[in-house]
Tab-separated table of C-alpha atoms in Angstrom:
chain	number	residue	atom	x	y	z
S	1	MET	CA	-6.602	-32.335	-5.400
S	2	ASP	CA	-6.919	-33.397	-1.916
S	3	LEU	CA	-5.177	-30.928	0.373
S	4	ASP	CA	-3.588	-33.455	2.706
S	5	ASP	CA	-2.007	-34.958	-0.605
S	6	ILE	CA	-0.966	-31.607	-1.911
S	7	ALA	CA	0.678	-30.605	1.442
S	8	ALA	CA	2.554	-34.073	1.915
S	9	ARG	CA	3.765	-33.876	-1.812
S	10	LEU	CA	5.044	-30.361	-1.132
S	11	GLY	CA	6.455	-31.410	2.181
S	12	VAL	CA	4.722	-28.405	4.040
S	13	PRO	CA	2.080	-28.329	6.680
S	14	VAL	CA	-1.527	-28.867	5.522
S	15	GLU	CA	-2.498	-25.737	7.374
S	16	GLU	CA	-0.598	-23.608	4.951
S	17	VAL	CA	-1.993	-25.309	1.894
S	18	ASP	CA	-5.491	-24.710	3.557
S	19	ARG	CA	-4.788	-20.894	4.011
S	20	VAL	CA	-4.116	-20.545	0.297
S	21	HIS	CA	-7.166	-22.729	-0.665
S	22	ARG	CA	-9.261	-20.380	1.586
S	23	LEU	CA	-7.778	-17.180	0.560
S	24	ALA	CA	-8.114	-18.148	-3.134
S	25	GLY	CA	-11.513	-19.363	-2.884
S	26	ASP	CA	-13.032	-19.828	-6.313
S	27	GLY	CA	-11.447	-16.751	-7.486
S	28	PRO	CA	-9.544	-16.322	-10.912
S	29	SER	CA	-5.855	-16.955	-11.331
S	30	ALA	CA	-4.183	-15.126	-14.042
S	31	PRO	CA	-1.748	-16.424	-17.046
S	32	LEU	CA	1.909	-15.913	-17.242
S	33	PRO	CA	3.051	-14.176	-20.365
S	34	PRO	CA	4.108	-16.574	-23.175
S	35	LYS	CA	7.773	-17.793	-22.748
S	36	ALA	CA	8.650	-16.097	-25.997
S	37	ASP	CA	7.787	-12.744	-24.496
S	38	ALA	CA	9.324	-13.343	-21.156
S	39	ALA	CA	12.898	-12.188	-21.633
S	40	PRO	CA	12.149	-8.514	-22.339
S	41	ILE	CA	9.679	-8.340	-19.316
S	42	LEU	CA	12.337	-9.855	-17.180
S	43	ASP	CA	14.922	-7.340	-18.220
S	44	ARG	CA	12.092	-4.566	-17.486
S	45	LEU	CA	11.780	-5.851	-14.086
S	46	ALA	CA	15.539	-5.684	-13.650
S	47	VAL	CA	15.977	-9.272	-12.943
S	48	PRO	CA	19.654	-10.134	-13.136
S	49	PRO	CA	20.961	-12.470	-15.811
S	50	ASP	CA	21.764	-15.576	-13.589
S	51	ASP	CA	18.144	-15.390	-12.177
S	52	ALA	CA	16.648	-14.653	-15.586
S	53	ALA	CA	18.333	-17.887	-17.149
S	54	GLU	CA	17.127	-20.121	-14.314
S	55	ILE	CA	13.487	-18.637	-14.450
S	56	MET	CA	13.551	-19.233	-18.209
S	57	ALA	CA	14.910	-22.781	-17.615
S	58	GLY	CA	12.259	-23.658	-15.216
S	59	TRP	CA	9.386	-21.867	-17.006
S	60	PRO	CA	6.071	-23.631	-16.351
S	61	GLU	CA	5.245	-24.760	-19.925
S	62	PRO	CA	2.463	-27.410	-20.510
S	63	GLY	CA	4.039	-30.749	-20.072
S	64	SER	CA	7.065	-29.720	-18.283
S	65	PRO	CA	8.307	-32.786	-16.008
S	66	LEU	CA	9.500	-30.009	-13.631
S	67	TRP	CA	5.957	-29.021	-12.950
S	68	THR	CA	4.188	-31.726	-10.820
S	69	ALA	CA	0.322	-31.557	-10.300
S	70	GLU	CA	0.918	-30.209	-6.667
S	71	LEU	CA	3.027	-27.330	-7.970
S	72	ARG	CA	0.883	-26.340	-10.617
S	73	TRP	CA	-1.970	-26.316	-8.024
S	74	LEU	CA	-0.076	-24.156	-5.852
S	75	LEU	CA	0.910	-21.715	-8.442
S	76	ASP	CA	-2.649	-21.407	-9.779
S	77	ARG	CA	-4.074	-20.975	-6.261
S	78	SER	CA	-1.303	-18.614	-5.003
S	79	ILE	CA	-1.799	-16.386	-7.905
S	80	ALA	CA	-5.711	-16.174	-7.212
S	81	ALA	CA	-5.033	-15.679	-3.486
S	82	VAL	CA	-3.078	-12.610	-4.185
S	83	ARG	CA	-5.299	-11.234	-7.048
S	84	ALA	CA	-8.337	-11.634	-4.716
S	85	ASP	CA	-6.857	-8.991	-2.438
S	86	LEU	CA	-5.902	-6.698	-5.201
S	87	GLY	CA	-6.004	-3.072	-3.921
S	88	GLY	CA	-4.870	-4.405	-0.417
S	89	TYR	CA	-1.902	-3.005	1.397
S	90	ASP	CA	-1.135	-5.243	4.448
S	91	TRP	CA	1.537	-8.058	3.965
S	92	LEU	CA	0.198	-11.197	2.486
S	93	PRO	CA	2.364	-14.350	2.336
S	94	PRO	CA	1.572	-15.921	-1.117
S	95	GLY	CA	2.064	-19.460	0.092
S	96	PRO	CA	4.110	-21.929	2.041
S	97	GLU	CA	7.915	-21.698	2.022
S	98	LEU	CA	9.132	-24.316	-0.154
S	99	PRO	CA	12.394	-26.428	-0.553
S	100	ARG	CA	14.111	-24.324	-3.051
S	101	GLU	CA	16.935	-26.668	-3.581
S	102	ARG	CA	14.565	-29.052	-5.299
S	103	GLY	CA	14.824	-27.187	-8.680
S	104	PRO	CA	13.834	-23.864	-10.539
S	105	ALA	CA	9.935	-24.707	-10.323
S	106	TRP	CA	10.203	-24.980	-6.506
S	107	ARG	CA	12.832	-21.914	-6.272
S	108	TYR	CA	11.006	-19.537	-8.432
S	109	LEU	CA	7.558	-20.598	-7.886
S	110	TYR	CA	6.272	-17.281	-6.394
S	111	VAL	CA	8.352	-15.422	-8.961
S	112	TYR	CA	6.103	-17.077	-11.732
S	113	ALA	CA	3.082	-15.824	-9.583
S	114	TYR	CA	4.481	-12.414	-9.490
S	115	LEU	CA	4.977	-12.461	-13.414
S	116	ALA	CA	1.526	-13.609	-13.873
S	117	LEU	CA	0.295	-10.512	-11.951
S	118	VAL	CA	2.230	-7.836	-13.672
S	119	ASP	CA	-0.368	-7.059	-16.248
S	120	VAL	CA	-3.223	-7.455	-13.561
S	121	VAL	CA	-1.674	-5.003	-11.215
S	122	ARG	CA	-0.807	-2.651	-14.142
S	123	GLY	CA	-4.468	-2.884	-14.846
S	124	TYR	CA	-5.181	-1.637	-11.345
S	125	HIS	CA	-2.559	1.279	-11.865
S	126	SER	CA	-4.077	2.309	-14.904
S	127	ASP	CA	-7.697	2.467	-13.495
S	128	HIS	CA	-5.945	4.738	-10.721
S	129	GLY	CA	-4.091	6.951	-13.586
S	130	VAL	CA	-0.495	5.983	-12.100
S	131	PRO	CA	2.041	6.547	-14.966
S	132	ASP	CA	3.547	3.667	-16.583
S	133	ALA	CA	6.775	4.781	-15.563
S	134	VAL	CA	6.015	4.401	-11.917
S	135	SER	CA	4.304	1.180	-12.468
S	136	TRP	CA	7.512	-0.472	-13.898
S	137	VAL	CA	10.044	1.327	-11.486
S	138	THR	CA	7.665	-0.123	-8.556
S	139	LEU	CA	7.524	-3.643	-10.025
S	140	ALA	CA	11.097	-3.726	-10.827
S	141	ASP	CA	11.839	-4.327	-6.996
S	142	LEU	CA	11.609	-7.849	-8.121
S	143	GLY	CA	14.892	-7.741	-9.691
S	144	ARG	CA	16.583	-5.944	-6.699
S	145	ASN	CA	15.220	-8.482	-4.144
S	146	LEU	CA	16.320	-11.392	-6.304
S	147	ALA	CA	19.773	-10.034	-6.481
S	148	VAL	CA	19.833	-9.672	-2.703
S	149	ASP	CA	18.698	-13.004	-2.253
S	150	ARG	CA	21.561	-14.392	-4.246
S	151	ARG	CA	23.995	-12.355	-2.346
S	152	MET	CA	22.413	-13.809	0.837
S	153	ARG	CA	22.554	-17.403	-0.663
S	154	GLY	CA	18.956	-17.862	-0.593
S	155	ASP	CA	18.309	-16.628	3.070
S	156	GLY	CA	16.605	-13.552	1.958
S	157	TRP	CA	13.657	-14.773	-0.222
S	158	PRO	CA	11.240	-16.256	2.255
S	159	VAL	CA	10.666	-12.353	3.732
S	160	MET	CA	10.889	-10.997	0.189
S	161	GLN	CA	8.115	-13.254	-1.293
S	162	SER	CA	5.555	-11.601	1.238
S	163	TRP	CA	7.045	-8.307	0.501
S	164	LEU	CA	6.489	-8.372	-3.096
S	165	THR	CA	2.739	-9.021	-2.970
S	166	LEU	CA	2.489	-5.437	-1.786
S	167	HIS	CA	3.781	-4.483	-5.353
S	168	SER	CA	1.744	-6.839	-7.018
S	169	ARG	CA	-1.498	-5.667	-5.489
S	170	GLY	CA	-1.095	-2.165	-5.760
S	171	GLY	CA	-0.258	-1.459	-2.262
S	172	LEU	CA	3.227	0.093	-2.602
S	173	TYR	CA	4.824	2.514	-5.151
S	174	GLU	CA	8.365	3.643	-5.598
S	175	LEU	CA	8.604	7.377	-5.970
S	176	GLY	CA	12.274	8.518	-6.269
S	177	ARG	CA	14.439	7.459	-3.362
S	178	LEU	CA	11.771	6.096	-1.079
S	179	GLN	CA	8.869	3.414	-1.469
S	180	TYR	CA	5.272	4.120	-0.012
S	181	GLN	CA	2.879	1.620	1.485
S	182	ARG	CA	-0.716	2.734	1.493
S	183	GLY	CA	-2.376	2.243	4.963
S	184	ASP	CA	-4.862	3.356	7.209
S	185	GLY	CA	-4.310	7.273	7.624
S	186	ALA	CA	-0.647	6.794	7.143
S	187	LEU	CA	1.860	6.205	4.496
S	188	GLY	CA	4.492	3.733	5.268
S	189	LEU	CA	8.103	4.800	4.290
S	190	HIS	CA	10.354	2.055	3.068
S	191	VAL	CA	13.984	2.501	2.094
S	192	PRO	CA	15.230	0.326	-0.767
S	193	GLU	CA	18.878	-0.410	-1.605
S	194	SER	CA	19.128	2.208	-4.419
S	195	GLY	CA	21.825	4.833	-3.552
S	196	PRO	CA	22.674	7.194	-0.689
S	197	LEU	CA	19.895	8.345	1.320
S	198	THR	CA	20.684	12.060	1.085
S	199	PRO	CA	18.295	14.546	2.462
S	200	GLN	CA	17.706	16.154	-0.881
S	201	ALA	CA	16.740	12.732	-2.414
S	202	VAL	CA	14.558	12.341	0.618
S	203	THR	CA	12.859	15.583	0.357
S	204	ALA	CA	12.385	15.020	-3.371
S	205	SER	CA	10.605	11.892	-2.939
S	206	LEU	CA	8.337	13.336	-0.066
S	207	ASP	CA	7.441	16.231	-2.024
S	208	GLU	CA	6.701	13.548	-4.866
S	209	ALA	CA	4.278	11.384	-2.796
S	210	ARG	CA	2.497	14.583	-1.325
S	211	ALA	CA	1.184	15.060	-4.781
S	212	PHE	CA	1.035	11.457	-5.885
S	213	PHE	CA	-1.598	9.867	-3.693
S	214	PRO	CA	-4.115	12.711	-3.579
S	215	ARG	CA	-4.020	12.543	-7.397
S	216	HIS	CA	-4.434	8.954	-7.703
S	217	PHE	CA	-6.211	7.957	-4.560
S	218	PRO	CA	-8.478	10.704	-3.789
S	219	ASP	CA	-10.757	8.864	-1.508
S	220	GLU	CA	-7.853	8.058	0.815
S	221	ARG	CA	-6.663	10.677	3.378
S	222	TYR	CA	-3.206	10.466	4.589
S	223	THR	CA	-2.072	12.589	7.438
S	224	VAL	CA	1.251	11.268	8.287
S	225	PHE	CA	4.281	9.468	6.894
S	226	SER	CA	5.269	6.581	9.141
S	227	CYS	CA	8.197	4.282	9.415
S	228	GLY	CA	9.231	1.049	11.263
S	229	SER	CA	12.799	0.232	10.918
S	230	TRP	CA	16.174	-0.312	12.545
S	231	LEU	CA	17.154	2.911	10.991
S	232	LEU	CA	15.138	4.697	13.652
S	233	ASP	CA	17.251	3.127	16.427
S	234	PRO	CA	18.586	6.038	18.850
S	235	GLN	CA	21.506	3.799	19.568
S	236	LEU	CA	22.926	4.563	16.150
S	237	ARG	CA	23.748	8.020	17.490
S	238	GLU	CA	26.342	6.697	19.577
S	239	TYR	CA	28.250	5.668	16.457
S	240	LEU	CA	27.416	7.725	13.519
S	241	PRO	CA	28.591	11.314	12.607
S	242	GLU	CA	26.096	13.929	13.137
S	243	ASP	CA	25.911	14.953	9.481
S	244	SER	CA	25.278	11.174	8.334
S	245	ASN	CA	22.386	10.486	6.102
S	246	ILE	CA	20.965	8.003	8.530
S	247	LEU	CA	20.832	10.376	11.506
S	248	ARG	CA	19.347	13.264	9.326
S	249	PHE	CA	16.747	10.781	8.350
S	250	GLN	CA	16.008	9.794	11.649
S	251	ARG	CA	15.476	13.511	12.675
S	252	ARG	CA	12.512	13.927	10.725
S	253	PHE	CA	10.627	11.468	12.752
S	254	GLU	CA	8.845	11.663	16.040
S	255	LEU	CA	9.786	8.258	17.709
S	256	GLU	CA	6.803	6.215	19.179
S	257	PRO	CA	7.302	4.509	22.668
S	258	HIS	CA	9.581	1.557	22.175
S	259	GLN	CA	7.979	-1.883	22.585
S	260	GLU	CA	10.429	-4.858	22.931
S	261	SER	CA	8.033	-7.255	21.190
S	262	GLU	CA	7.205	-5.079	18.131
S	263	GLY	CA	8.451	-5.580	14.805
S	264	PRO	CA	11.306	-8.072	13.484
S	265	ASP	CA	14.484	-8.954	15.286
S	266	ALA	CA	16.314	-5.935	14.753
S	267	ASP	CA	19.703	-7.559	15.072
S	268	ILE	CA	18.863	-10.065	12.409
S	269	GLU	CA	17.477	-6.786	10.167
S	270	MET	CA	20.747	-5.029	10.834
S	271	LEU	CA	23.059	-8.044	9.536
S	272	ARG	CA	20.445	-8.674	6.658
S	273	PHE	CA	20.671	-5.281	5.498
S	274	GLY	CA	24.050	-4.127	6.551
S	275	PHE	CA	25.856	-7.125	5.132
S	276	ARG	CA	23.419	-9.176	3.300
S	277	THR	CA	24.194	-12.341	5.180
S	278	LEU	CA	23.083	-14.102	8.367
S	279	ILE	CA	25.475	-16.823	8.668
S	280	THR	CA	28.859	-15.308	8.626
S	281	PRO	CA	30.574	-14.956	11.951
S	282	LEU	CA	30.997	-11.257	13.548
S	283	ASP	CA	34.802	-11.504	13.171
S	284	GLU	CA	34.645	-12.249	9.439
S	285	LEU	CA	32.211	-9.578	8.538
S	286	PRO	CA	33.751	-6.450	6.549
S	287	ARG	CA	34.267	-3.211	8.394
S	288	ARG	CA	34.472	-1.013	5.336
S	289	THR	CA	31.722	1.565	6.495
S	290	VAL	CA	31.035	3.465	9.638
S	291	LEU	CA	27.450	1.667	9.772
S	292	GLN	CA	29.206	-1.960	9.290
S	293	ARG	CA	31.771	-1.068	12.281
S	294	ALA	CA	28.792	0.094	14.517
S	295	ILE	CA	26.535	-3.127	13.933
S	296	ILE	CA	29.432	-5.165	14.750
S	297	ASP	CA	30.975	-3.477	17.658
S	298	HIS	CA	27.421	-3.077	19.220
S	299	LEU	CA	26.742	-6.872	19.057
S	300	ARG	CA	30.208	-7.840	19.967
S	301	ASP	CA	29.851	-5.731	23.218
S	302	GLY	CA	26.779	-7.660	24.022
S	303	GLY	CA	24.226	-4.816	22.996
S	304	HIS	CA	21.061	-5.170	20.857
S	305	TRP	CA	19.588	-3.104	18.161
S	306	HIS	CA	16.077	-2.070	18.290
S	307	TRP	CA	13.218	-1.931	15.752
S	308	ARG	CA	11.655	1.508	16.192
S	309	ARG	CA	8.555	3.069	14.722
S	310	GLY	CA	8.168	7.131	14.124
S	311	HIS	CA	6.215	9.451	12.163
S	312	PHE	CA	5.747	13.145	11.086
S	313	PRO	CA	3.143	15.049	9.334
S	314	ILE	CA	2.705	15.056	5.673
């Protein structure tokens, strides 16, 4: 198909279609599991029932009227583009943002790409001796992110579709309370929405990571844990009690100098993670927790939150 025609039919810039085309090259795609086998896989990936039902309804079966030629092309080449970087650990947008209101094929196209890559990345894990339990726990972040997206009424997924290519390339692993992103000399820490961030849970996870990466990636040398997050904003000390889990997490890190242009918009990230909404007015947001009250009061007083980076030795 002609790239200009594909872009026009998809309603996206041709540059984004050309990017997928270039990244995929002539590389192989990967097949989705048979629809008959999909339900237990979705369950194992912690996909919520509402999303699972829609994913099954929009399944890209041969002859499905939901799947136009341009959608099938994008699915095939997006899978190939992500697969071409198997083992990579940088963020990788799998394709252009689509108008998801046009139906399940459009809304879940990158979920289908993720499902097609499950066996590919599990093969990569197996080659590195990664236990199957770690593989499935890591890959089940799909369900967690779909649940967040539904709570955010569709506002979460554009970020998450890029985030999840880390999982499907073997660039990220969930070990206990934290997730770890492979990098150049540093293991990037991420904090999923999976319960209290207690010091005990964090320490246990860090200890697991200290053993995991030398065992499964012996050719890679990591010297520090690093993190970039609103969680490290020192302004939180003005609002949270000294024994809060967030401040105890902060105190593990040596902060790097603040650069205003670095990282995503921290005000938006605070709202995204603190309330799972980007459209609710401040006066209508819940004030159930100390953190929620801090976020609201700081923004209402004209302040801004900061995205900060920090590190500490492994």
